[in-house]
Every structure is written in C-alpha cells, then in structure tokens.
Amino acid sequence: LATSLPDHMVPSAVVVLDELPLTANGKLDRRVLPAPDYTASVSGGQPRNPREEILCGLFAEVLGLERVGIDDSFFDLGGHSLLATRLVSRIRSVLGAEVRLRELFAAPTVEGAAAAIDAAGERGARPRVLPVSRPDLLPLSFAQRRLWFLNRLESASTSYNVPLVLRLRGEVDAGALGAALGDLVDRHESLRTVFPSPGGEPHQRVLGKPEARALLRFAVTPCARDQVRGTVDTLVGRVFDLAEALPVRADLLRVSDEEAVLVVLLHHIATDGWSEAVLLRDLTEAYSARRAGSAPDWAPLRVQYADYALWQNALLDEAEPGGPVADQLDFWERSLAGAPEVLELPTDRPRPAVASNRGEHLAFSLDADLHGRLAELARARGCTLFMVLQAALAVVLARSGGGVDVPIGTPVAGRDDEALDSLVGFFVNTLVLRTDVSGDPTFVELLARVREGDLAAFDHRDVPFDRVVEAVAPTRSMAHHPLFQVMLVLQNNADAGPELPGLEAKREPFAWKVAKFDLTFSFSTDPQGVSGVLEYAVDLFDRDTAVELVARLERVLAAVAADPQTRPGDIELLSARERQRVLVDFNRAGTGAGSDVVLHRVFEECAASVPDAVALVFGDERVSYGELN
C-alpha cells in the first residue's frame, strides 16, 4: 500500500502482514504496529518518497543502526557480503523486488537500490519459501543429497560431524537440559529427520515428536577432570547412521556438582554455521522455561526445512532453456572452462590415491592495526575484506607453485529468504572463485579482477555445487576434491556466544583431526583483529609447511596494506630462513667454483668432456649431455 501512494502522501504506519503477531487461537492480533520513523532517523540525505523511506528502514535494520540516509554507503556503515545478502532478501520480502548483489555493490546506497528496482522493470522477485502440502516421499535438498552420498560412500567417516562442546560452571539442571534438547527436536524438523533409502533412492522422513524424543540420546555420566579431554574426543568422533538415528545426540559429563561439560554432536546434513546461533538461542530459551517448570513459549516457525527442500527442488527443476537455472549453469560452464582440475601445491608428499581426510589445525591471528588497514583498502576499492583475503591467498598459492589460474572454494549461507533465518538446517552452498594472477598486475588491479569475478559468482549462487560439477564434468577422483582443493572462509555469522541462565558457559577445546580439503583458511573478525585457523591435510603437509604458508600469507597482507600498488611478484615471499636454505644451504656442496662461474658454461664444459653421459631420464627414455646441449 505504501508504495502505491503518491509521493506526497506519506503513510504514518507500515504494516508487514507476515510479521503481525498471532493470538493463541491463531487469529491475527488486530493491534496496529507503528512503523519506525524512518524520516526522522536518517543521517544522510532525506528520503523523497515512501519506497525510499522503507529502504532506509531496511538498510538500518540489517546494519543494526538507528538511522541511514539515502546516500549513506552500506559498506562504509559496516556492511559485508553476508549482510548484503540479507538486505537483498529483506528488499525481496517487503517490496517484492529483486536487487542483485552486483547492483548493490555498484551503488551501495538507498538511492542506488531504488534505482536498481526501477531498472529491473518487469524482473520480478523469485518465489518465496512457504509451507506447502507434502508428498508421501519427501526429497532431499541438493546439499543434503551430496552429504547422504558421502555418508554412504565413507560409512565410517566423521568428516561431516559438527560438534558443539561447552564447559558449564554452576549447578546444571540435567532434567531441564534434557527436556530443552527435546524441545529443540520438537521445534526444528531437521533435527528429527532420518534418511531411509528403499531401492537406493533416499528421502526425508520427518519423525513425529513422541517418536523423535524416544530416539533422542542424552546421556548424563560422571567424568573425572583428567579424563574429560579424552572422553570429549571420543564422543565427537562417533559415527551417525543417517537411515535410522537422529542427526543429533548429546552427552553431559559431570565433573563435579558445580562443573560439567556438554557435548552436542550433530551431523552436517542437519545443520550449518548459521544454525549454531539459532540452536544456542533456542536452547537458552527452552532451558530457562524448563527450569521454571514450563515449556518454551515460542512463536511458530513460518516454514520448516522440508518446505525449503520442496521449494528448491521445484525451483531447480525449472531448467528450461533461457530460464534462470539454465542461465546459471551456462555461466558456471563458461567461467570454469579450462580451469586446473588439481591445483599444484607445495606438498611434502605425493598425493595418495584415496584421500584419508585426516587433518590438523594451526591457529594464527592478524592484529587490529593490520585488520584496520586491510578493511580500509577494501572500502577504498569497493570491495569486502573477504575479497582482499582471497586476492592475497591467490598470490601466495600462485607464487608457491600453483600457477596463475587459482580456483578457490568458498561457502555461501544459502538463506536467501528471510523465512529461513530462524531454522536449524543445512542451507550452505559452495562457490568456486577463479582468480587470474597472470600479467604481473598491481595488487589493486588484482583486487579489481577478484571483485568482478566474485560478484558474478555470487549472482549465480543458486545452482547447487553438485549440479555445477555435473555440468563442468571434471575428472572424478578419490584423491582430491573436484574443481578446487583450497577453501577460504570468512566467518561473519551472528554471534553464537552461549548464554545458559544460571551458568557460566564457555567453549571447550577438543581434538578435531579432520580436513575436508587440502587446505582450508578460516577467518573471523573481532575488535582485537582477525583470528585465523589453517586446516591442512596431513596426507600432504607437515606442520612446518603449514606454518610457512601462514607466514607467507601474513607477509603478503602486510605488504599490500602498506602499498596497495605493489606488484605481487615484488613481494618478498620467503622468510630469511628459507632464503638461506635455498640460496646457500642447497649450494653448499658445490665444487668451490668462484662467483664468476655461470651455470650454462659449466653445463657446456660437461657436454664437451662427456657428451655421451646420460643427462636426463624419463621412463625408458635417456638423453645424453651432448643431445641436450
């Protein structure tokens, strides 16, 4: 209604119908909900019509600010890629308009978003995820199907276990905690779904609440303090039977009357990084209610994961030529054509025929000063911190033997409809970001390439990774991941700090010796700077090599923060120790020749004196010094 009024008629209230509260009997609460006074809360230019007022409110809502003007930059105010995706979703929901991420990056203001909506013309928003009638056999989402297949292929693997381990100090009410976990299973169908596969074809079976509660495993056991670490490591390494068991289980280890360790283990098929904050929030609310002797008074979820799976299958079945899905698949086929199937990395050992997925982790950090300079570089170039990290990582991999064509994988949240924000479930998709490091560009020029490639990839993020693999058709191998072997993650999900009432809850470290990829660089930001973790495959790398890769990345980041116009080829990548080893130690066994002796002359002297001696061997082939010369 607001957007249909003439510009001079500004409504005093905006009512979003799908957010009106319900009464106990399911009727709409007829109270009037006043809209925020967007006109009075802007800091930049004033909105000139109702649509700009609403957009100002949406920008402010997503950024967590009181006011945003029509010419304030979304990214200057703290926006990043994930928040940009949420903003696009809110615009779609409230205004029924589709703004692409590329358009938002090109003009990241309310004024720019309004212009993008005008330019879109007849381009309507994608259909929303809504509750729908369900068939007898519920399909899996595309992401679930991939994990189901891997679970069947690697039946004893724990690669896709997702542990949440909390050290609890205070008097834990185990009965209330067990009931609260049951409440979570009641609320989120994804936590009470099993995956039978009669005839080899899997489907989702959502269990009824009583059946699921009966299957939920929550054990309370005493545990000596010196046995906690080993017990936790054992618990997080358990294997899930997805056909029969719930994808969640929990254990409470009683250390003393005032101390315990809670181990919640989920399978990735039912959760993702975003879900952790949702799960902890709902667990806190349910535990509070159960301690008070009641069930949690939750507003009903608008949709469940099965509704999303049906929506996704319907959307991606519409693959007619010229349709959105076909266009996106065509984009990926073109953008990944000719990409290296296996990135050459500075490994310490040959790649085994079958990857074991055994891994180790290395923690590191970037200080607040470097973080600030990198963030400023991103803002100045219309980029995000993620893009700066990607460009720097591509430089490190290229100069460490990877070549100038560097594919890097990254996860995207996949929650493009705000109805999914409050769900526990597996929505993540994976994109392949191909970085061209050729031509000795300046870092600023390389960053422009990364920005262009990333925005194009993010605008084609709907196609599931497995569909992309099928379309591109790389050579399949058990030795390495298809299309990319290095993953880059910047964690910017909502803060998932545990806050159980009456308890001090802190995350408990545990041994997690899994590596899904050859290398995974994960970053998260906080006021102290940037925290990082490198997960590396022990099949390929020693710890010393992992340490040196991190050091190289830190040197590149420091160099480009100091001078963004520097060329990656001019950055000193090696440490003093490595330079000593390569330039001095490797040559120490020479003949004592003077510094005026050069290699090609020494070779020619050898070819002249022993021309028939073997110089090169390859298989059964032999090449003499004379022939090689």
Coordinates of C-alpha atoms in Angstrom, one line a residue, residues 16-609:
V16 CA 4.0 -6.0 7.2
L17 CA 1.4 -8.7 7.1
D18 CA 3.5 -11.7 7.5
E19 CA 5.0 -10.3 10.7
L20 CA 1.8 -9.5 12.5
P21 CA 1.6 -11.5 15.8
L22 CA -0.9 -14.3 16.2
T23 CA -3.2 -14.8 19.2
A24 CA -3.4 -18.1 21.0
N25 CA -6.2 -19.3 18.7
G26 CA -4.3 -18.5 15.6
K27 CA -6.1 -15.3 14.7
L28 CA -4.3 -12.1 13.7
D29 CA -3.7 -9.8 16.5
R30 CA -5.5 -6.7 15.4
R31 CA -3.2 -4.2 17.2
V32 CA -1.7 -1.5 14.9
L33 CA 2.1 -1.8 14.6
P34 CA 3.6 1.7 14.2
A35 CA 6.4 1.8 11.7
P36 CA 9.8 3.2 12.7
D37 CA 10.0 6.9 12.0
Y38 CA 12.4 6.5 9.1
T39 CA 12.1 10.1 8.1
A40 CA 13.4 11.3 11.4
S41 CA 16.1 8.8 11.7
V42 CA 18.2 9.3 8.6
S43 CA 21.8 10.7 8.9
G44 CA 22.4 11.5 5.2
G45 CA 20.1 12.7 2.5
Q46 CA 16.3 12.6 3.3
P47 CA 14.1 10.1 1.6
R48 CA 11.8 11.6 -1.1
N49 CA 9.1 9.0 -1.3
P50 CA 7.6 6.1 0.6
R51 CA 9.8 3.5 -1.1
E52 CA 13.0 5.3 -0.2
E53 CA 11.7 5.6 3.4
I54 CA 11.1 1.8 3.5
L55 CA 14.6 1.2 2.0
C56 CA 16.2 3.5 4.6
G57 CA 14.5 1.4 7.3
L58 CA 15.6 -1.9 5.7
F59 CA 19.2 -0.7 5.4
A60 CA 19.2 0.4 9.1
E61 CA 17.5 -2.8 10.3
V62 CA 20.1 -5.1 8.5
L63 CA 23.1 -3.0 9.7
G64 CA 21.7 -2.7 13.3
L65 CA 21.7 1.1 13.1
E66 CA 19.2 3.7 14.2
R67 CA 19.4 5.7 11.0
V68 CA 20.6 5.5 7.4
G69 CA 20.3 8.3 4.8
I70 CA 19.6 7.7 1.1
D71 CA 23.2 8.5 0.2
D72 CA 25.0 6.6 3.0
S73 CA 27.1 3.7 1.7
F74 CA 26.0 0.3 3.0
F75 CA 29.7 -0.9 3.1
D76 CA 31.0 2.2 4.8
L77 CA 28.5 1.6 7.6
G78 CA 29.8 -1.9 8.3
G79 CA 28.1 -4.0 5.6
H80 CA 29.7 -7.1 4.2
S81 CA 28.8 -9.9 1.8
L82 CA 26.6 -11.8 4.2
L83 CA 24.7 -8.7 5.3
A84 CA 24.3 -7.7 1.7
T85 CA 22.6 -11.0 1.0
R86 CA 20.3 -10.4 4.0
L87 CA 19.5 -6.9 2.7
V88 CA 18.6 -8.3 -0.7
S89 CA 16.3 -10.8 1.0
R90 CA 14.6 -8.1 3.0
I91 CA 14.0 -6.0 -0.1
R92 CA 12.6 -9.0 -1.8
S93 CA 10.2 -9.8 1.1
V94 CA 9.0 -6.3 1.8
L95 CA 8.9 -4.6 -1.6
G96 CA 8.6 -7.7 -3.8
A97 CA 11.6 -6.5 -5.9
E98 CA 14.8 -8.3 -6.9
V99 CA 18.0 -6.4 -6.4
R100 CA 21.2 -8.3 -7.5
L101 CA 24.3 -8.3 -5.3
R102 CA 26.3 -6.8 -8.2
E103 CA 23.8 -3.8 -8.3
L104 CA 24.2 -3.3 -4.6
F105 CA 28.0 -3.3 -4.8
A106 CA 27.9 -0.9 -7.8
A107 CA 25.6 1.6 -5.9
P108 CA 25.5 0.6 -2.2
T109 CA 23.0 3.3 -1.1
V110 CA 19.3 3.6 -0.7
E111 CA 19.3 5.8 -3.7
G112 CA 21.2 3.2 -5.7
A113 CA 18.9 0.4 -4.5
A114 CA 15.8 2.4 -5.6
A115 CA 17.4 3.0 -9.0
A116 CA 18.1 -0.7 -9.3
I117 CA 14.5 -1.6 -8.6
D118 CA 13.4 0.9 -11.2
A119 CA 15.8 -0.5 -13.8
A120 CA 14.7 -4.1 -13.1
G121 CA 11.4 -3.3 -14.7
E122 CA 9.4 -6.5 -15.1
R123 CA 12.0 -8.6 -13.4
G124 CA 10.1 -10.0 -10.5
A125 CA 11.3 -11.4 -7.3
R126 CA 11.9 -15.1 -7.0
P127 CA 9.1 -17.1 -5.3
R128 CA 9.2 -17.2 -1.5
V129 CA 9.6 -20.3 0.6
L130 CA 6.2 -21.1 2.0
P131 CA 4.6 -24.0 3.8
V132 CA 3.3 -26.5 1.2
S133 CA 1.5 -29.8 1.2
R134 CA 4.0 -32.6 1.3
P135 CA 4.2 -35.7 -0.9
D136 CA 4.4 -39.2 0.5
L137 CA 8.2 -39.2 -0.2
L138 CA 10.0 -36.0 0.7
P139 CA 13.0 -35.3 -1.4
L140 CA 16.4 -34.3 0.0
S141 CA 17.7 -30.8 -0.7
F142 CA 20.7 -30.9 -3.2
A143 CA 23.1 -30.2 -0.4
Q144 CA 21.7 -33.0 1.7
R145 CA 21.9 -35.4 -1.2
R146 CA 25.6 -34.8 -1.5
L147 CA 26.2 -35.5 2.2
W148 CA 24.0 -38.5 2.1
F149 CA 26.0 -39.9 -0.7
L150 CA 29.3 -39.2 1.1
N151 CA 27.9 -40.8 4.2
R152 CA 27.1 -44.0 2.2
L153 CA 30.5 -43.9 0.4
E154 CA 32.5 -43.4 3.6
S155 CA 30.3 -45.2 6.1
A156 CA 32.8 -44.9 9.0
S157 CA 33.8 -41.3 8.3
T158 CA 33.3 -38.5 10.8
S159 CA 34.3 -35.8 8.3
Y160 CA 30.9 -34.2 8.5
N161 CA 30.3 -34.3 12.2
V162 CA 29.6 -30.9 13.7
P163 CA 30.5 -30.8 17.4
L164 CA 29.4 -28.1 20.0
V165 CA 31.3 -28.5 23.2
L166 CA 30.6 -26.2 26.2
R167 CA 32.2 -26.1 29.7
L168 CA 29.5 -25.3 32.2
R169 CA 30.2 -23.8 35.6
G170 CA 27.4 -23.7 38.1
E171 CA 24.6 -26.0 39.1
V172 CA 23.4 -27.7 36.0
D173 CA 19.8 -28.9 36.0
A174 CA 20.2 -32.0 33.9
G175 CA 16.5 -32.8 33.8
A176 CA 15.7 -29.3 32.4
L177 CA 18.6 -29.5 30.0
G178 CA 17.4 -32.9 28.6
A179 CA 13.9 -31.5 28.3
A180 CA 15.2 -28.4 26.5
L181 CA 17.1 -30.6 24.0
G182 CA 13.8 -32.4 23.4
D183 CA 12.1 -29.0 22.8
L184 CA 14.8 -28.2 20.1
V185 CA 14.0 -31.5 18.4
D186 CA 10.3 -30.7 18.6
R187 CA 10.8 -27.2 17.1
H188 CA 13.2 -28.0 14.2
E189 CA 12.1 -30.8 12.0
S190 CA 15.6 -31.1 10.6
L191 CA 16.7 -32.5 14.0
R192 CA 14.1 -35.2 13.8
T193 CA 14.6 -36.3 10.2
V194 CA 16.1 -39.6 9.1
F195 CA 17.1 -40.6 5.6
P196 CA 15.9 -44.1 4.6
S197 CA 16.7 -45.2 1.0
P198 CA 14.4 -48.0 -0.2
G199 CA 15.7 -49.2 -3.5
G200 CA 18.8 -47.0 -3.2
E201 CA 16.9 -43.6 -3.5
P202 CA 17.0 -41.5 -0.3
H203 CA 14.2 -39.4 1.0
Q204 CA 13.5 -37.5 4.2
R205 CA 11.3 -39.0 6.8
V206 CA 10.3 -36.4 9.5
L207 CA 9.6 -38.3 12.7
G208 CA 6.7 -37.4 14.9
K209 CA 7.6 -35.6 18.1
P210 CA 7.0 -38.6 20.5
E211 CA 9.0 -40.9 18.3
A212 CA 11.8 -38.5 18.0
R213 CA 12.0 -37.8 21.7
A214 CA 12.2 -41.5 22.3
L215 CA 15.2 -41.8 19.9
L216 CA 17.0 -38.7 21.2
R217 CA 20.1 -39.8 23.0
F218 CA 21.0 -37.6 26.0
A219 CA 23.3 -39.3 28.5
V220 CA 24.5 -37.9 31.8
T221 CA 27.7 -39.6 33.1
P222 CA 30.3 -38.8 35.7
C223 CA 33.7 -37.9 34.4
A224 CA 37.0 -37.3 36.2
R225 CA 38.6 -33.9 35.4
D226 CA 41.7 -35.6 33.9
Q227 CA 39.5 -37.8 31.6
V228 CA 37.4 -35.0 30.1
R229 CA 39.6 -34.3 27.1
G230 CA 39.8 -37.9 26.0
T231 CA 36.1 -38.6 26.6
V232 CA 35.2 -35.5 24.6
D233 CA 37.5 -36.6 21.7
T234 CA 35.8 -40.0 21.7
L235 CA 32.3 -38.5 21.8
V236 CA 32.8 -36.1 18.9
G237 CA 34.3 -38.9 16.8
R238 CA 31.1 -41.1 16.8
V239 CA 29.6 -42.2 13.5
F240 CA 26.0 -41.4 12.5
D241 CA 23.6 -43.9 10.9
L242 CA 21.5 -41.4 8.9
A243 CA 18.9 -44.1 7.9
E244 CA 17.9 -44.9 11.5
A245 CA 19.2 -42.4 14.0
L246 CA 18.5 -38.8 14.6
P247 CA 21.2 -36.4 13.3
V248 CA 21.8 -35.0 16.8
R249 CA 22.9 -36.6 20.1
A250 CA 24.1 -35.1 23.4
D251 CA 26.1 -36.0 26.5
L252 CA 26.6 -34.2 29.8
L253 CA 29.8 -35.1 31.5
R254 CA 29.5 -34.4 35.3
V255 CA 32.9 -33.3 36.6
S256 CA 31.6 -32.0 39.9
D257 CA 28.5 -30.6 41.5
E258 CA 29.5 -27.2 40.1
E259 CA 31.1 -28.1 36.8
A260 CA 30.1 -30.1 33.7
V261 CA 30.8 -30.4 30.0
L262 CA 28.0 -30.5 27.5
V263 CA 28.8 -32.3 24.2
V264 CA 26.2 -31.8 21.4
L265 CA 27.1 -33.6 18.2
L266 CA 25.2 -33.0 15.0
H267 CA 25.6 -34.3 11.5
H268 CA 26.2 -31.6 8.9
I269 CA 23.1 -32.9 7.0
A270 CA 21.0 -31.2 9.6
T271 CA 23.0 -28.0 10.4
D272 CA 25.4 -25.4 9.2
G273 CA 27.4 -22.4 10.6
W274 CA 24.4 -20.1 10.8
S275 CA 22.4 -22.7 12.6
E276 CA 24.7 -22.7 15.6
A277 CA 23.5 -19.3 16.7
V278 CA 19.8 -20.3 16.2
L279 CA 20.4 -23.6 18.2
L280 CA 22.1 -21.8 21.1
R281 CA 19.4 -19.1 21.2
D282 CA 16.6 -21.7 21.3
L283 CA 18.4 -23.9 23.8
T284 CA 18.8 -20.9 26.1
E285 CA 15.1 -20.1 25.9
A286 CA 14.0 -23.7 26.3
Y287 CA 16.4 -24.3 29.3
S288 CA 15.1 -21.1 31.0
A289 CA 11.5 -22.2 30.6
R290 CA 12.1 -25.8 31.8
R291 CA 14.0 -24.6 34.9
A292 CA 10.8 -22.6 35.6
G293 CA 8.7 -25.6 35.2
S294 CA 7.1 -24.8 31.8
A295 CA 7.5 -25.4 28.1
P296 CA 9.1 -22.6 26.0
D297 CA 6.5 -20.2 24.6
W298 CA 7.9 -19.9 21.0
A299 CA 6.3 -18.2 18.1
P300 CA 5.7 -20.8 15.4
L301 CA 8.3 -21.1 12.7
R302 CA 7.0 -19.9 9.4
V303 CA 8.4 -22.8 7.4
Q304 CA 10.4 -26.0 8.1
Y305 CA 13.4 -27.5 6.3
A306 CA 11.2 -29.9 4.3
D307 CA 9.3 -26.8 2.8
Y308 CA 12.7 -25.4 1.7
A309 CA 13.7 -28.7 0.1
L310 CA 10.5 -28.9 -1.9
W311 CA 10.9 -25.2 -2.9
Q312 CA 14.5 -25.8 -4.0
N313 CA 13.6 -28.9 -6.0
A314 CA 10.8 -27.1 -7.7
L315 CA 12.9 -24.1 -8.5
L316 CA 15.8 -26.1 -9.9
D317 CA 13.6 -28.4 -11.9
E318 CA 12.7 -25.3 -14.0
A319 CA 15.8 -25.8 -16.1
E320 CA 14.2 -24.9 -19.5
P321 CA 16.5 -23.1 -22.0
G322 CA 16.6 -19.5 -21.2
G323 CA 15.3 -19.9 -17.7
P324 CA 17.2 -18.8 -14.6
V325 CA 18.6 -22.2 -13.7
A326 CA 19.8 -22.9 -17.2
D327 CA 21.4 -19.4 -17.4
Q328 CA 23.2 -20.0 -14.2
L329 CA 24.5 -23.4 -15.3
D330 CA 25.7 -21.9 -18.5
F331 CA 27.5 -19.2 -16.5
W332 CA 29.4 -21.8 -14.5
E333 CA 30.3 -23.9 -17.5
R334 CA 31.8 -20.8 -19.2
S335 CA 33.5 -19.4 -16.1
L336 CA 35.2 -22.7 -15.1
A337 CA 36.1 -24.0 -18.6
G338 CA 39.8 -24.8 -18.7
A339 CA 40.4 -24.3 -15.0
P340 CA 43.0 -26.6 -13.5
E341 CA 41.4 -29.7 -12.1
V342 CA 44.1 -30.1 -9.4
L343 CA 46.0 -27.0 -8.0
E344 CA 49.7 -27.6 -7.7
L345 CA 50.5 -27.0 -4.0
P346 CA 53.9 -27.1 -2.1
T347 CA 53.2 -30.5 -0.6
D348 CA 55.6 -32.5 1.4
R349 CA 54.4 -35.9 0.0
P350 CA 52.8 -37.2 -3.2
R351 CA 49.0 -37.2 -3.2
P352 CA 47.7 -40.7 -2.1
A353 CA 45.2 -42.5 -4.4
V354 CA 42.4 -42.1 -1.9
A355 CA 42.3 -39.1 0.5
S356 CA 42.1 -40.1 4.1
N357 CA 40.6 -36.7 5.2
R358 CA 42.9 -36.7 8.3
G359 CA 43.8 -33.2 9.2
E360 CA 45.5 -30.9 11.7
H361 CA 44.8 -27.3 12.7
L362 CA 47.0 -24.3 13.0
A363 CA 45.8 -21.1 14.7
F364 CA 47.1 -17.6 13.9
S365 CA 46.0 -14.0 14.1
L366 CA 46.3 -10.6 12.4
D367 CA 46.5 -7.7 14.7
A368 CA 43.9 -4.9 14.9
D369 CA 46.2 -2.4 13.1
L370 CA 46.6 -4.7 10.0
H371 CA 42.9 -5.6 10.1
G372 CA 42.1 -1.9 10.0
R373 CA 44.3 -1.1 7.1
L374 CA 43.0 -4.1 5.1
A375 CA 39.4 -3.1 5.8
E376 CA 40.2 0.5 4.7
L377 CA 41.8 -0.9 1.5
A378 CA 38.6 -2.9 0.9
R379 CA 36.4 0.1 1.4
A380 CA 38.5 2.3 -0.9
R381 CA 38.2 -0.2 -3.7
G382 CA 34.5 -1.0 -3.3
C383 CA 35.4 -4.5 -2.1
T384 CA 35.0 -6.6 1.0
L385 CA 37.6 -7.9 3.4
F386 CA 36.9 -11.4 2.0
M387 CA 37.9 -10.2 -1.4
V388 CA 41.2 -8.8 -0.1
L389 CA 41.9 -12.1 1.7
Q390 CA 41.1 -14.0 -1.4
A391 CA 43.4 -11.9 -3.6
A392 CA 46.3 -12.3 -1.1
L393 CA 45.7 -16.1 -0.8
A394 CA 45.7 -16.4 -4.6
V395 CA 49.1 -14.6 -4.7
V396 CA 50.5 -17.0 -2.1
L397 CA 49.3 -20.1 -3.9
A398 CA 50.4 -18.8 -7.3
R399 CA 53.9 -18.0 -6.1
S400 CA 54.2 -21.2 -4.1
G401 CA 53.9 -23.3 -7.3
G402 CA 50.1 -23.1 -8.0
G403 CA 50.4 -21.3 -11.4
V404 CA 48.5 -18.2 -12.4
D405 CA 45.0 -19.7 -12.6
V406 CA 43.9 -20.2 -9.0
P407 CA 40.4 -21.7 -8.2
I408 CA 39.4 -21.3 -4.5
G409 CA 36.2 -22.6 -3.0
T410 CA 34.0 -20.7 -0.5
P411 CA 30.7 -21.4 1.3
V412 CA 27.7 -19.1 1.0
A413 CA 24.9 -19.1 3.5
G414 CA 22.1 -20.1 1.1
R415 CA 19.4 -18.4 3.2
D416 CA 18.1 -16.0 0.6
D417 CA 14.6 -16.0 2.0
E418 CA 14.3 -14.5 5.5
A419 CA 11.8 -17.2 6.5
L420 CA 14.8 -19.5 6.7
D421 CA 16.8 -17.3 9.2
S422 CA 15.3 -18.9 12.3
L423 CA 15.8 -22.5 11.1
V424 CA 18.4 -25.1 12.1
G425 CA 19.3 -26.8 8.8
F426 CA 21.8 -27.3 6.1
F427 CA 21.4 -24.4 3.6
V428 CA 25.1 -23.8 2.7
N429 CA 26.2 -23.9 -1.0
T430 CA 29.7 -23.8 -2.3
L431 CA 31.0 -21.5 -5.0
V432 CA 34.2 -21.8 -7.0
L433 CA 36.0 -18.4 -7.3
R434 CA 38.6 -18.5 -10.1
T435 CA 41.4 -15.9 -9.7
D436 CA 43.6 -14.8 -12.6
V437 CA 47.0 -13.8 -11.3
S438 CA 48.7 -13.5 -14.7
G439 CA 50.4 -10.5 -16.2
D440 CA 52.1 -9.1 -13.1
P441 CA 49.3 -6.8 -12.1
T442 CA 49.4 -4.5 -9.1
F443 CA 47.5 -5.7 -6.1
V444 CA 44.8 -3.1 -6.8
E445 CA 44.4 -4.4 -10.3
L446 CA 44.3 -8.0 -9.0
L447 CA 41.7 -6.9 -6.4
A448 CA 39.5 -5.5 -9.3
R449 CA 39.7 -8.9 -11.0
V450 CA 38.7 -10.6 -7.8
R451 CA 35.8 -8.2 -7.2
E452 CA 34.4 -8.7 -10.8
G453 CA 34.7 -12.5 -10.6
D454 CA 33.2 -12.7 -7.1
L455 CA 30.2 -10.6 -7.9
A456 CA 29.4 -12.6 -11.0
A457 CA 29.7 -15.8 -8.9
F458 CA 27.5 -14.5 -6.1
D459 CA 24.9 -13.5 -8.6
H460 CA 24.8 -17.2 -9.8
R461 CA 24.8 -18.8 -6.4
D462 CA 21.5 -20.6 -6.6
V463 CA 22.8 -23.7 -8.5
P464 CA 24.0 -26.4 -6.1
F465 CA 27.6 -27.3 -6.2
D466 CA 26.9 -30.8 -7.4
R467 CA 24.9 -29.5 -10.3
V468 CA 27.9 -27.4 -11.2
V469 CA 30.3 -30.4 -11.0
E470 CA 28.0 -32.4 -13.3
A471 CA 27.8 -29.5 -15.8
V472 CA 31.6 -28.8 -15.8
A473 CA 32.4 -32.6 -15.7
P474 CA 35.9 -32.7 -14.3
T475 CA 37.7 -36.0 -14.0
R476 CA 36.4 -37.6 -10.8
S477 CA 39.0 -38.9 -8.3
M478 CA 39.0 -40.2 -4.7
A479 CA 42.4 -38.4 -4.3
H480 CA 41.1 -34.9 -4.4
H481 CA 38.1 -32.6 -4.2
P482 CA 36.5 -31.7 -7.6
L483 CA 37.0 -28.2 -9.1
F484 CA 39.0 -26.8 -6.1
Q485 CA 41.2 -28.1 -3.3
V486 CA 41.7 -24.9 -1.2
M487 CA 38.8 -23.4 0.7
L488 CA 38.6 -19.8 2.0
V489 CA 36.1 -18.9 4.8
L490 CA 35.3 -15.6 6.5
Q491 CA 33.0 -16.2 9.4
N492 CA 30.6 -13.3 9.7
N493 CA 27.5 -15.2 11.1
A494 CA 25.6 -13.8 14.1
D495 CA 27.5 -14.1 17.4
A496 CA 26.8 -17.5 18.7
G497 CA 28.1 -17.0 22.3
P498 CA 26.4 -19.5 24.7
E499 CA 24.4 -17.8 27.5
L500 CA 22.6 -20.5 29.5
P501 CA 20.9 -19.0 32.5
G502 CA 22.5 -19.5 35.9
L503 CA 25.6 -20.9 34.2
E504 CA 28.9 -19.7 33.0
A505 CA 29.3 -21.3 29.6
K506 CA 32.5 -21.3 27.6
R507 CA 33.6 -23.3 24.6
E508 CA 35.7 -26.3 25.4
P509 CA 38.6 -27.2 23.0
F510 CA 38.7 -30.6 21.6
A511 CA 40.9 -32.6 19.1
W512 CA 39.4 -32.3 15.6
K513 CA 41.7 -34.2 13.2
V514 CA 39.6 -33.8 10.0
A515 CA 40.5 -32.0 6.7
K516 CA 37.8 -32.0 4.1
F517 CA 40.1 -30.2 1.6
D518 CA 43.9 -29.9 1.1
L519 CA 43.9 -26.5 2.8
T520 CA 41.1 -24.5 4.5
F521 CA 41.9 -21.0 5.6
S522 CA 39.2 -19.8 8.0
F523 CA 39.0 -16.2 9.4
S524 CA 36.8 -14.4 11.8
T525 CA 36.9 -10.8 12.9
D526 CA 36.6 -9.1 16.4
P527 CA 37.8 -5.9 17.9
Q528 CA 41.2 -7.3 18.6
G529 CA 41.8 -8.1 14.9
V530 CA 41.4 -11.2 12.8
S531 CA 41.6 -14.7 14.1
G532 CA 42.6 -17.4 11.6
V533 CA 42.8 -21.2 11.5
L534 CA 44.5 -23.2 8.8
E535 CA 43.1 -26.7 8.5
Y536 CA 45.5 -28.9 6.4
A537 CA 45.5 -32.4 5.2
V538 CA 48.3 -34.5 6.9
D539 CA 48.4 -36.8 3.8
L540 CA 50.1 -33.9 2.0
F541 CA 51.6 -31.4 4.5
D542 CA 53.9 -31.3 7.5
R543 CA 53.2 -28.7 10.2
D544 CA 56.3 -26.7 9.3
T545 CA 54.9 -26.3 5.7
A546 CA 51.6 -25.1 7.2
V547 CA 53.4 -22.6 9.4
E548 CA 55.3 -21.3 6.4
L549 CA 52.2 -20.9 4.3
V550 CA 50.5 -18.9 7.0
A551 CA 53.7 -16.7 7.3
R552 CA 53.7 -16.1 3.5
L553 CA 50.1 -15.0 3.7
E554 CA 50.8 -12.6 6.5
R555 CA 53.8 -11.2 4.6
V556 CA 51.6 -10.6 1.5
L557 CA 48.8 -9.0 3.6
A558 CA 51.3 -6.7 5.4
A559 CA 52.9 -5.7 2.1
V560 CA 49.7 -4.8 0.3
A561 CA 48.3 -3.0 3.3
A562 CA 51.4 -0.8 3.3
D563 CA 51.3 -0.3 -0.5
P564 CA 48.3 -1.5 -2.5
Q565 CA 50.0 -0.5 -5.7
T566 CA 52.8 -3.1 -5.2
R567 CA 53.0 -5.9 -7.6
P568 CA 52.7 -9.4 -6.1
G569 CA 55.9 -10.5 -7.9
D570 CA 57.8 -7.9 -6.0
I571 CA 56.7 -9.0 -2.6
E572 CA 59.3 -10.9 -0.6
L573 CA 57.5 -14.2 0.0
L574 CA 60.3 -16.2 1.6
S575 CA 61.5 -15.9 5.1
A576 CA 65.1 -15.3 5.9
R577 CA 65.5 -18.9 6.9
E578 CA 64.0 -20.1 3.6
R579 CA 66.3 -17.8 1.6
Q580 CA 69.3 -19.1 3.5
R581 CA 68.2 -22.7 2.7
V582 CA 67.6 -22.1 -1.0
L583 CA 70.4 -19.8 -1.8
V584 CA 73.2 -21.0 0.5
D585 CA 72.5 -24.4 2.0
F586 CA 71.3 -26.1 -1.2
N587 CA 74.5 -24.9 -2.9
R588 CA 77.0 -25.7 -0.2
A589 CA 78.0 -29.0 -1.7
G590 CA 79.4 -27.4 -4.9
T591 CA 82.9 -27.6 -6.3
G592 CA 84.1 -24.4 -4.8
A593 CA 83.9 -22.5 -8.1
G594 CA 84.2 -18.7 -7.9
S595 CA 81.2 -16.4 -8.2
D596 CA 82.1 -15.6 -11.8
V597 CA 81.2 -19.1 -13.0
V598 CA 77.7 -19.3 -14.5
L599 CA 75.6 -22.4 -14.9
H600 CA 75.3 -22.7 -18.7
R601 CA 79.0 -22.6 -19.2
V602 CA 79.6 -25.3 -16.6
F603 CA 77.0 -27.4 -18.5
E604 CA 78.6 -26.8 -21.9
E605 CA 82.0 -27.8 -20.5
C606 CA 80.5 -31.0 -19.2
A607 CA 78.8 -31.7 -22.5
A608 CA 82.1 -31.2 -24.3
S609 CA 84.0 -33.5 -22.0

